[in-house]
């Protein structure tokens, strides 16, 4: 068979498209092992006599496991290659599912520990999946597809969990049952993702080769760029905490808005968010200049903060319906939050010109972000235990919008003042 001109490029585009869909599906399926329990309220649990409510204790336990996993991942993901990656992903998710089975079998309060064990392996999945798509000319598009998975999957998984409970599955067995339902999708997607070829020569020339980072390399990178990274990590910490409050307590927020128990709301409020985020972030692939793309992402983060604050103000003024407000706050949070999970650090490495990998930076930000999430949950439980989640989310939206705007502006100014392009080791 004689190949025609353009066959190779068409095959490459098809391979990338399938790889992006596979990355989306793998992380989408992973959420079925992480988030379904958030669809339940766990009120008046027998055997629970803690100072904080039972569901908050579950969330804190899972986030602590997840945060510890992110700390471990700073080293593991930074030094990881591609060998046996798919088997590791599958083993980690299987371990998390076993923890969900134990959660159903062990009574309260002891089963709280099972959520810690559930979160511990899952924190490594993002870095392992992102390692397949980083360092490419199409990384923005692939990364946007991957990021859309955790925006959309959270709502879909909670909708599926709500339907399972309506069908008679108890709130104790519902998390394990939801994960099991998504297992076929996980297996098929993981098989397809493993078929994605590595970055080619043009990718490496334009986006810098991505290599494992030993301890000395990580320390040198932080010494050179720690000032800017600190501001970005602080902003991301706030965004992660707010994202988690909205995500984990959406059932309580919808109930306070008078729309509780409606399974479709979880998906209806997240689907537009995923579409908008995917479109906007994917379009950054068209910006070839790395510093301009980096600054454009700063602008997106700032825009997301503005949307979060102004949408809350409009809702409190009676100008937005509950569905419109939840959709807009989701859009604002995810426009600001999502670049940190893929494109921002990928472009930062390309702009600086230092051989590295984005997973190292993502896991520094993530470990801080989930620590912030735990801190916010504890602050609410201790300082304002009787404040409804709706009012708490509204108040925190204003503070987050303002602080993120300030930190993002300062970071952008540092990038503007540093002549990154053309210099392989610019200090920012």
Short mmCIF file of C-alpha atoms in Angstrom, two decimals:
data_model
loop_
_atom_site.label_atom_id
_atom_site.label_comp_id
_atom_site.label_asym_id
_atom_site.label_seq_id
_atom_site.Cartn_x
_atom_site.Cartn_y
_atom_site.Cartn_z
CA UNK A 1 0.00 0.00 0.00
CA UNK A 2 1.36 3.39 -1.05
CA UNK A 3 0.96 6.14 1.54
CA UNK A 4 -0.30 9.47 0.30
CA UNK A 5 1.08 12.86 1.38
CA UNK A 6 -0.64 13.94 4.54
CA UNK A 7 -1.37 10.38 5.70
CA UNK A 8 1.19 10.64 8.52
CA UNK A 9 -0.18 13.97 9.76
CA UNK A 10 -3.77 12.68 9.61
CA UNK A 11 -2.74 9.57 11.54
CA UNK A 12 -0.94 11.76 14.09
CA UNK A 13 -3.98 13.98 14.56
CA UNK A 14 -6.23 10.95 14.98
CA UNK A 15 -3.81 9.45 17.48
CA UNK A 16 -3.73 12.68 19.49
CA UNK A 17 -7.51 12.98 19.44
CA UNK A 18 -7.94 9.41 20.66
CA UNK A 19 -5.24 9.99 23.28
CA UNK A 20 -6.98 13.12 24.54
CA UNK A 21 -10.31 11.31 24.76
CA UNK A 22 -8.63 8.41 26.54
CA UNK A 23 -6.98 10.74 29.09
CA UNK A 24 -10.38 12.39 29.63
CA UNK A 25 -12.06 9.02 30.15
CA UNK A 26 -9.42 7.63 32.52
CA UNK A 27 -9.66 10.59 34.88
CA UNK A 28 -13.44 10.75 34.42
CA UNK A 29 -13.68 7.13 35.56
CA UNK A 30 -11.28 7.76 38.47
CA UNK A 31 -13.76 10.28 39.91
CA UNK A 32 -16.27 7.47 40.32
CA UNK A 33 -13.92 6.05 42.97
CA UNK A 34 -13.29 9.41 44.63
CA UNK A 35 -16.41 11.57 44.70
CA UNK A 36 -19.64 9.51 44.82
CA UNK A 37 -19.94 9.62 48.62
CA UNK A 38 -20.37 13.40 48.39
CA UNK A 39 -23.86 12.82 46.95
CA UNK A 40 -25.02 11.48 50.32
CA UNK A 41 -25.62 13.65 53.39
CA UNK A 42 -24.85 11.09 56.18
CA UNK A 43 -27.08 12.74 58.78
CA UNK A 44 -27.49 11.24 62.29
CA UNK A 45 -24.98 8.43 61.79
CA UNK A 46 -25.11 5.83 64.54
CA UNK A 47 -21.83 5.60 66.43
CA UNK A 48 -20.62 9.08 65.48
CA UNK A 49 -20.15 11.51 68.36
CA UNK A 50 -17.41 13.75 67.00
CA UNK A 51 -17.19 17.51 67.46
CA UNK A 52 -17.62 17.97 63.69
CA UNK A 53 -20.34 16.39 61.57
CA UNK A 54 -19.72 12.96 60.09
CA UNK A 55 -19.60 14.00 56.41
CA UNK A 56 -17.07 16.73 57.15
CA UNK A 57 -14.95 14.13 58.95
CA UNK A 58 -15.13 11.88 55.87
CA UNK A 59 -14.08 14.73 53.61
CA UNK A 60 -11.20 15.73 55.84
CA UNK A 61 -10.00 12.13 56.04
CA UNK A 62 -10.09 11.72 52.26
CA UNK A 63 -8.44 15.07 51.61
CA UNK A 64 -5.69 14.29 54.13
CA UNK A 65 -4.97 11.07 52.24
CA UNK A 66 -5.11 12.93 48.96
CA UNK A 67 -2.81 15.71 50.24
CA UNK A 68 -0.29 13.19 51.59
CA UNK A 69 -0.39 11.49 48.20
CA UNK A 70 0.39 14.82 46.53
CA UNK A 71 3.40 15.29 48.82
CA UNK A 72 4.61 11.81 47.89
CA UNK A 73 3.93 12.67 44.27
CA UNK A 74 6.32 15.65 44.30
CA UNK A 75 9.06 13.05 44.14
CA UNK A 76 7.31 10.10 42.53
CA UNK A 77 5.75 12.01 39.62
CA UNK A 78 8.85 14.19 39.09
CA UNK A 79 11.02 11.08 38.69
CA UNK A 80 8.49 8.85 36.89
CA UNK A 81 9.04 7.54 33.38
CA UNK A 82 6.45 5.93 31.12
CA UNK A 83 7.29 2.30 31.81
CA UNK A 84 4.51 0.32 33.56
CA UNK A 85 2.51 3.55 34.03
CA UNK A 86 -0.83 2.03 33.00
CA UNK A 87 -0.44 -0.90 35.40
CA UNK A 88 0.39 1.50 38.23
CA UNK A 89 -2.73 3.58 37.51
CA UNK A 90 -4.90 0.47 37.55
CA UNK A 91 -3.34 -0.83 40.78
CA UNK A 92 -3.81 2.51 42.57
CA UNK A 93 -7.48 2.77 41.58
CA UNK A 94 -8.09 -0.85 42.59
CA UNK A 95 -6.63 -0.08 46.03
CA UNK A 96 -8.96 2.90 46.38
CA UNK A 97 -11.98 0.71 45.53
CA UNK A 98 -11.03 -1.85 48.19
CA UNK A 99 -11.05 1.03 50.70
CA UNK A 100 -14.63 1.88 49.61
CA UNK A 101 -15.70 -1.74 50.18
CA UNK A 102 -14.19 -1.57 53.67
CA UNK A 103 -16.04 1.71 54.25
CA UNK A 104 -19.32 -0.17 53.73
CA UNK A 105 -18.31 -3.12 55.93
CA UNK A 106 -16.79 -1.26 58.90
CA UNK A 107 -19.17 0.73 61.15
CA UNK A 108 -18.74 4.35 62.18
CA UNK A 109 -16.61 5.90 63.54
CA UNK A 110 -13.88 3.49 62.43
CA UNK A 111 -14.79 3.61 58.74
CA UNK A 112 -13.67 7.23 58.55
CA UNK A 113 -10.14 5.84 58.18
CA UNK A 114 -11.27 4.07 54.99
CA UNK A 115 -11.75 7.42 53.27
CA UNK A 116 -8.16 8.32 54.12
CA UNK A 117 -7.07 5.04 52.54
CA UNK A 118 -9.29 5.79 49.55
CA UNK A 119 -7.71 9.20 48.93
CA UNK A 120 -4.12 8.07 49.45
CA UNK A 121 -3.63 6.19 46.15
CA UNK A 122 -5.87 8.46 44.05
CA UNK A 123 -3.72 11.55 44.53
CA UNK A 124 -1.08 10.13 42.18
CA UNK A 125 -3.44 9.51 39.25
CA UNK A 126 -3.47 13.04 37.84
CA UNK A 127 0.30 13.27 37.45
CA UNK A 128 0.52 9.81 35.91
CA UNK A 129 -2.19 10.61 33.34
CA UNK A 130 -0.88 14.11 32.59
CA UNK A 131 2.54 12.63 31.89
CA UNK A 132 1.07 11.13 28.71
CA UNK A 133 -0.02 14.52 27.28
CA UNK A 134 2.51 17.14 28.44
CA UNK A 135 5.33 18.60 26.36
CA UNK A 136 3.41 18.63 23.04
CA UNK A 137 2.40 21.39 20.65
CA UNK A 138 -1.17 20.24 21.28
CA UNK A 139 -0.78 20.07 25.08
CA UNK A 140 -3.31 22.89 25.65
CA UNK A 141 -6.00 21.00 23.78
CA UNK A 142 -5.12 17.65 25.35
CA UNK A 143 -4.79 19.25 28.77
CA UNK A 144 -8.13 21.03 28.37
CA UNK A 145 -9.77 17.72 27.49
CA UNK A 146 -8.17 16.13 30.55
CA UNK A 147 -9.21 19.02 32.81
CA UNK A 148 -12.77 18.92 31.48
CA UNK A 149 -12.97 15.42 32.92
CA UNK A 150 -12.83 16.53 36.55
CA UNK A 151 -15.27 19.38 35.89
CA UNK A 152 -17.89 17.21 34.24
CA UNK A 153 -17.24 13.95 36.06
CA UNK A 154 -17.96 15.34 39.51
CA UNK A 155 -21.52 16.20 38.55
CA UNK A 156 -22.10 13.03 36.52
CA UNK A 157 -20.71 10.78 39.27
CA UNK A 158 -22.91 12.42 41.92
CA UNK A 159 -25.92 12.10 39.59
CA UNK A 160 -25.13 8.38 39.13
CA UNK A 161 -24.68 7.97 42.89
CA UNK A 162 -28.02 9.69 43.56
CA UNK A 163 -29.76 7.39 41.07
CA UNK A 164 -28.19 4.32 42.72
CA UNK A 165 -29.48 5.43 46.12
CA UNK A 166 -32.93 6.06 44.60
CA UNK A 167 -32.80 2.50 43.26
CA UNK A 168 -32.27 1.14 46.77
CA UNK A 169 -28.46 1.06 47.19
CA UNK A 170 -27.57 2.22 50.69
CA UNK A 171 -25.43 5.31 51.19
CA UNK A 172 -22.74 2.99 52.62
CA UNK A 173 -22.48 0.71 49.58
CA UNK A 174 -23.20 3.45 47.03
CA UNK A 175 -19.54 4.65 46.73
CA UNK A 176 -18.20 1.15 45.94
CA UNK A 177 -21.13 0.43 43.59
CA UNK A 178 -20.55 3.66 41.67
CA UNK A 179 -16.86 2.87 41.19
CA UNK A 180 -17.69 -0.61 39.96
CA UNK A 181 -20.14 0.80 37.40
CA UNK A 182 -17.40 2.93 35.84
CA UNK A 183 -14.74 0.19 35.75
CA UNK A 184 -15.34 -0.90 32.11
CA UNK A 185 -14.82 2.69 30.93
CA UNK A 186 -11.59 2.87 32.94
CA UNK A 187 -10.16 -0.31 31.41
CA UNK A 188 -10.96 0.61 27.80
CA UNK A 189 -9.65 4.19 28.19
CA UNK A 190 -6.45 3.07 29.90
CA UNK A 191 -5.73 0.63 27.07
CA UNK A 192 -6.19 3.41 24.51
CA UNK A 193 -4.11 5.92 26.47
CA UNK A 194 -1.17 3.53 26.54
CA UNK A 195 -1.24 3.55 22.71
CA UNK A 196 -0.57 7.32 22.55
CA UNK A 197 2.93 7.86 21.06
CA UNK A 198 5.46 10.05 22.94
CA UNK A 199 6.16 13.68 21.89
CA UNK A 200 7.94 13.96 18.53
CA UNK A 201 10.99 16.05 17.57
CA UNK A 202 8.90 19.15 16.75
CA UNK A 203 7.18 18.91 20.13
CA UNK A 204 10.52 18.72 21.92
CA UNK A 205 11.93 21.65 19.92
CA UNK A 206 9.02 23.96 20.67
CA UNK A 207 8.02 22.91 24.19
CA UNK A 208 11.37 21.71 25.65
CA UNK A 209 12.07 18.06 26.31
CA UNK A 210 10.33 16.66 29.38
CA UNK A 211 12.66 14.65 31.60
CA UNK A 212 12.58 13.12 35.09
CA UNK A 213 13.76 15.57 37.77
CA UNK A 214 16.02 14.24 40.55
CA UNK A 215 16.22 16.02 43.89
CA UNK A 216 19.08 18.33 42.82
CA UNK A 217 17.17 19.43 39.72
CA UNK A 218 14.02 20.14 41.72
CA UNK A 219 15.93 22.20 44.28
CA UNK A 220 17.70 24.23 41.58
CA UNK A 221 14.43 24.97 39.80
CA UNK A 222 12.80 26.15 43.02
CA UNK A 223 15.75 28.38 43.92
CA UNK A 224 15.56 30.07 40.54
CA UNK A 225 11.78 30.55 40.36
CA UNK A 226 10.47 30.15 43.90
CA UNK A 227 9.23 33.74 44.30
CA UNK A 228 6.72 33.57 41.48
CA UNK A 229 5.79 29.98 42.23
CA UNK A 230 4.93 30.91 45.82
CA UNK A 231 2.39 33.54 44.68
CA UNK A 232 0.83 31.13 42.20
CA UNK A 233 0.67 28.31 44.75
CA UNK A 234 -1.05 30.58 47.29
CA UNK A 235 -3.68 31.54 44.72
CA UNK A 236 -4.16 27.91 43.79
CA UNK A 237 -4.53 26.93 47.44
CA UNK A 238 -7.52 29.25 47.81
CA UNK A 239 -9.06 28.08 44.54
CA UNK A 240 -8.67 24.43 45.51
CA UNK A 241 -10.31 24.99 48.88
CA UNK A 242 -13.25 26.81 47.28
CA UNK A 243 -13.56 24.25 44.50
CA UNK A 244 -13.73 21.50 47.11
CA UNK A 245 -16.39 23.27 49.18
CA UNK A 246 -18.58 23.76 46.11
CA UNK A 247 -17.95 20.22 44.91
CA UNK A 248 -18.23 18.30 48.18
CA UNK A 249 -21.16 20.23 49.64
CA UNK A 250 -23.14 20.88 46.48
CA UNK A 251 -25.90 18.61 47.82
CA UNK A 252 -26.19 20.81 50.93
CA UNK A 253 -25.98 24.03 48.91
CA UNK A 254 -28.71 22.87 46.50
CA UNK A 255 -30.88 21.88 49.48
CA UNK A 256 -30.45 25.36 50.98
CA UNK A 257 -31.45 26.81 47.62
CA UNK A 258 -34.66 24.75 47.71
CA UNK A 259 -33.58 22.31 44.99
CA UNK A 260 -32.36 19.34 47.01
CA UNK A 261 -32.67 15.72 45.86
CA UNK A 262 -32.71 16.48 42.13
CA UNK A 263 -30.07 14.24 40.54
CA UNK A 264 -29.94 16.11 37.22
CA UNK A 265 -28.87 19.38 38.84
CA UNK A 266 -25.35 18.09 39.49
CA UNK A 267 -24.84 17.49 35.78
CA UNK A 268 -26.85 20.48 34.46
CA UNK A 269 -24.73 22.93 36.47
CA UNK A 270 -21.41 21.37 35.42
CA UNK A 271 -21.90 20.59 31.72
CA UNK A 272 -21.78 24.26 30.57
CA UNK A 273 -18.75 24.79 32.81
CA UNK A 274 -16.88 21.93 31.15
CA UNK A 275 -17.75 23.13 27.63
CA UNK A 276 -16.68 26.73 28.28
CA UNK A 277 -13.46 25.74 30.04
CA UNK A 278 -12.55 23.22 27.34
CA UNK A 279 -13.11 25.77 24.57
CA UNK A 280 -11.24 28.66 26.17
CA UNK A 281 -8.23 26.68 27.35
CA UNK A 282 -8.01 24.61 24.17
CA UNK A 283 -7.84 27.83 22.12
CA UNK A 284 -4.56 28.71 23.84
CA UNK A 285 -2.94 26.07 21.64
CA UNK A 286 -3.13 28.68 18.85
CA UNK A 287 -0.78 31.01 20.79
CA UNK A 288 2.67 29.83 19.74
CA UNK A 289 4.67 32.36 21.77
CA UNK A 290 5.17 30.77 25.18
CA UNK A 291 5.33 33.94 27.26
CA UNK A 292 2.21 35.39 25.65
CA UNK A 293 0.40 32.15 26.34
CA UNK A 294 1.63 32.23 29.93
CA UNK A 295 0.31 35.77 30.41
CA UNK A 296 -2.97 34.83 28.73
CA UNK A 297 -3.41 32.14 31.37
CA UNK A 298 -2.85 34.72 34.08
CA UNK A 299 -5.61 36.78 32.46
CA UNK A 300 -7.92 33.74 32.50
CA UNK A 301 -7.23 33.14 36.18
CA UNK A 302 -8.02 36.79 36.93
CA UNK A 303 -11.19 36.63 34.81
CA UNK A 304 -12.32 33.53 36.69
CA UNK A 305 -11.86 35.34 40.01
CA UNK A 306 -13.93 38.28 38.73
CA UNK A 307 -16.73 35.95 37.58
CA UNK A 308 -16.77 34.20 40.96
CA UNK A 309 -17.13 37.47 42.88
CA UNK A 310 -19.55 39.30 40.57
CA UNK A 311 -21.82 36.26 40.08
CA UNK A 312 -22.18 35.93 43.87
CA UNK A 313 -22.95 39.64 44.17
CA UNK A 314 -25.58 39.39 41.40
CA UNK A 315 -27.15 36.32 43.02
CA UNK A 316 -27.43 38.01 46.39
CA UNK A 317 -29.02 41.01 44.65
CA UNK A 318 -31.68 38.74 43.14
CA UNK A 319 -30.41 39.09 39.58
CA UNK A 320 -29.50 35.41 39.06
CA UNK A 321 -31.43 32.17 39.58
CA UNK A 322 -29.84 29.45 41.74
CA UNK A 323 -28.96 27.36 38.66
CA UNK A 324 -27.39 30.33 36.86
CA UNK A 325 -25.42 31.28 39.97
CA UNK A 326 -24.09 27.76 40.56
CA UNK A 327 -23.15 27.49 36.89
CA UNK A 328 -21.36 30.86 36.87
CA UNK A 329 -19.49 30.25 40.12
CA UNK A 330 -18.41 26.92 38.67
CA UNK A 331 -17.26 28.63 35.48
CA UNK A 332 -15.32 31.24 37.45
CA UNK A 333 -13.69 28.73 39.77
CA UNK A 334 -12.71 26.32 37.03
CA UNK A 335 -11.45 29.01 34.63
CA UNK A 336 -9.13 30.11 37.43
CA UNK A 337 -8.37 26.66 38.84
CA UNK A 338 -7.91 24.56 35.71
CA UNK A 339 -4.82 26.23 34.18
CA UNK A 340 -2.77 25.23 37.25
CA UNK A 341 -3.51 21.56 36.60
CA UNK A 342 -1.96 21.43 33.16
CA UNK A 343 -1.30 24.36 30.86
CA UNK A 344 0.19 26.99 33.18
CA UNK A 345 3.19 25.00 34.36
CA UNK A 346 3.62 23.31 30.99
CA UNK A 347 3.98 26.71 29.31
CA UNK A 348 6.12 28.05 32.15
CA UNK A 349 8.70 25.33 31.53
CA UNK A 350 8.60 26.03 27.79
CA UNK A 351 9.02 29.79 28.34
CA UNK A 352 11.90 29.37 30.77
CA UNK A 353 13.60 26.82 28.51
CA UNK A 354 14.81 24.50 31.26
CA UNK A 355 14.43 20.76 30.71
CA UNK A 356 12.01 19.63 33.41
CA UNK A 357 8.50 18.22 33.79
CA UNK A 358 5.24 19.90 34.72
CA UNK A 359 4.22 17.10 37.08
CA UNK A 360 6.73 18.30 39.68
CA UNK A 361 5.21 21.80 39.75
CA UNK A 362 1.62 20.55 39.64
CA UNK A 363 2.22 18.35 42.68
CA UNK A 364 3.81 21.17 44.69
CA UNK A 365 0.69 23.24 44.00
CA UNK A 366 -1.66 20.33 44.67
CA UNK A 367 -0.13 19.34 47.99
CA UNK A 368 -0.52 22.94 49.18
CA UNK A 369 -4.00 23.21 47.70
CA UNK A 370 -5.41 20.21 49.52
CA UNK A 371 -3.79 21.29 52.77
CA UNK A 372 -5.69 24.56 52.29
CA UNK A 373 -8.89 22.60 51.68
CA UNK A 374 -8.51 20.79 55.00
CA UNK A 375 -7.76 24.09 56.75
CA UNK A 376 -10.91 25.71 55.35
CA UNK A 377 -13.09 22.76 56.42
CA UNK A 378 -11.65 22.87 59.93
CA UNK A 379 -12.04 26.67 60.13
CA UNK A 380 -15.72 26.43 59.25
CA UNK A 381 -16.32 23.51 61.64
CA UNK A 382 -14.59 25.22 64.57
CA UNK A 383 -15.25 28.94 64.03
CA UNK A 384 -18.72 28.79 62.46
CA UNK A 385 -20.19 25.30 62.97
CA UNK A 386 -23.80 26.51 62.65
CA UNK A 387 -23.27 28.56 59.50
CA UNK A 388 -24.99 26.92 56.54
CA UNK A 389 -22.76 25.85 53.65
CA UNK A 390 -24.58 28.25 51.33
CA UNK A 391 -23.72 31.30 53.42
CA UNK A 392 -20.19 30.05 54.02
CA UNK A 393 -19.62 29.56 50.29
CA UNK A 394 -20.96 33.04 49.48
CA UNK A 395 -18.68 34.77 51.99
CA UNK A 396 -15.60 32.84 50.95
CA UNK A 397 -16.31 33.60 47.28
CA UNK A 398 -15.70 37.31 47.84
CA UNK A 399 -12.47 36.78 49.79
CA UNK A 400 -11.12 34.28 47.26
CA UNK A 401 -11.93 36.51 44.28
CA UNK A 402 -10.07 39.48 45.78
CA UNK A 403 -6.96 37.61 46.99
CA UNK A 404 -6.57 35.60 43.78
CA UNK A 405 -6.80 38.80 41.71
CA UNK A 406 -4.00 40.40 43.73
CA UNK A 407 -1.68 37.38 43.65
CA UNK A 408 -2.25 36.74 39.95
CA UNK A 409 -1.55 40.37 39.13
CA UNK A 410 1.73 40.30 41.05
CA UNK A 411 2.80 37.07 39.33
CA UNK A 412 1.99 38.51 35.89
CA UNK A 413 4.10 41.59 36.63
CA UNK A 414 7.09 39.38 37.45
CA UNK A 415 6.71 37.51 34.17
CA UNK A 416 6.38 40.78 32.26
CA UNK A 417 9.60 42.10 33.78
CA UNK A 418 11.62 38.93 33.05
CA UNK A 419 12.95 38.52 29.49
CA UNK A 420 12.06 34.84 29.31
CA UNK A 421 12.04 34.15 25.58
CA UNK A 422 15.49 33.63 24.16
CA UNK A 423 17.02 32.89 27.55
CA UNK A 424 17.18 29.34 28.79
CA UNK A 425 17.68 30.15 32.46
CA UNK A 426 15.81 33.39 33.15
CA UNK A 427 15.12 33.94 36.86
CA UNK A 428 11.61 35.03 37.71
#
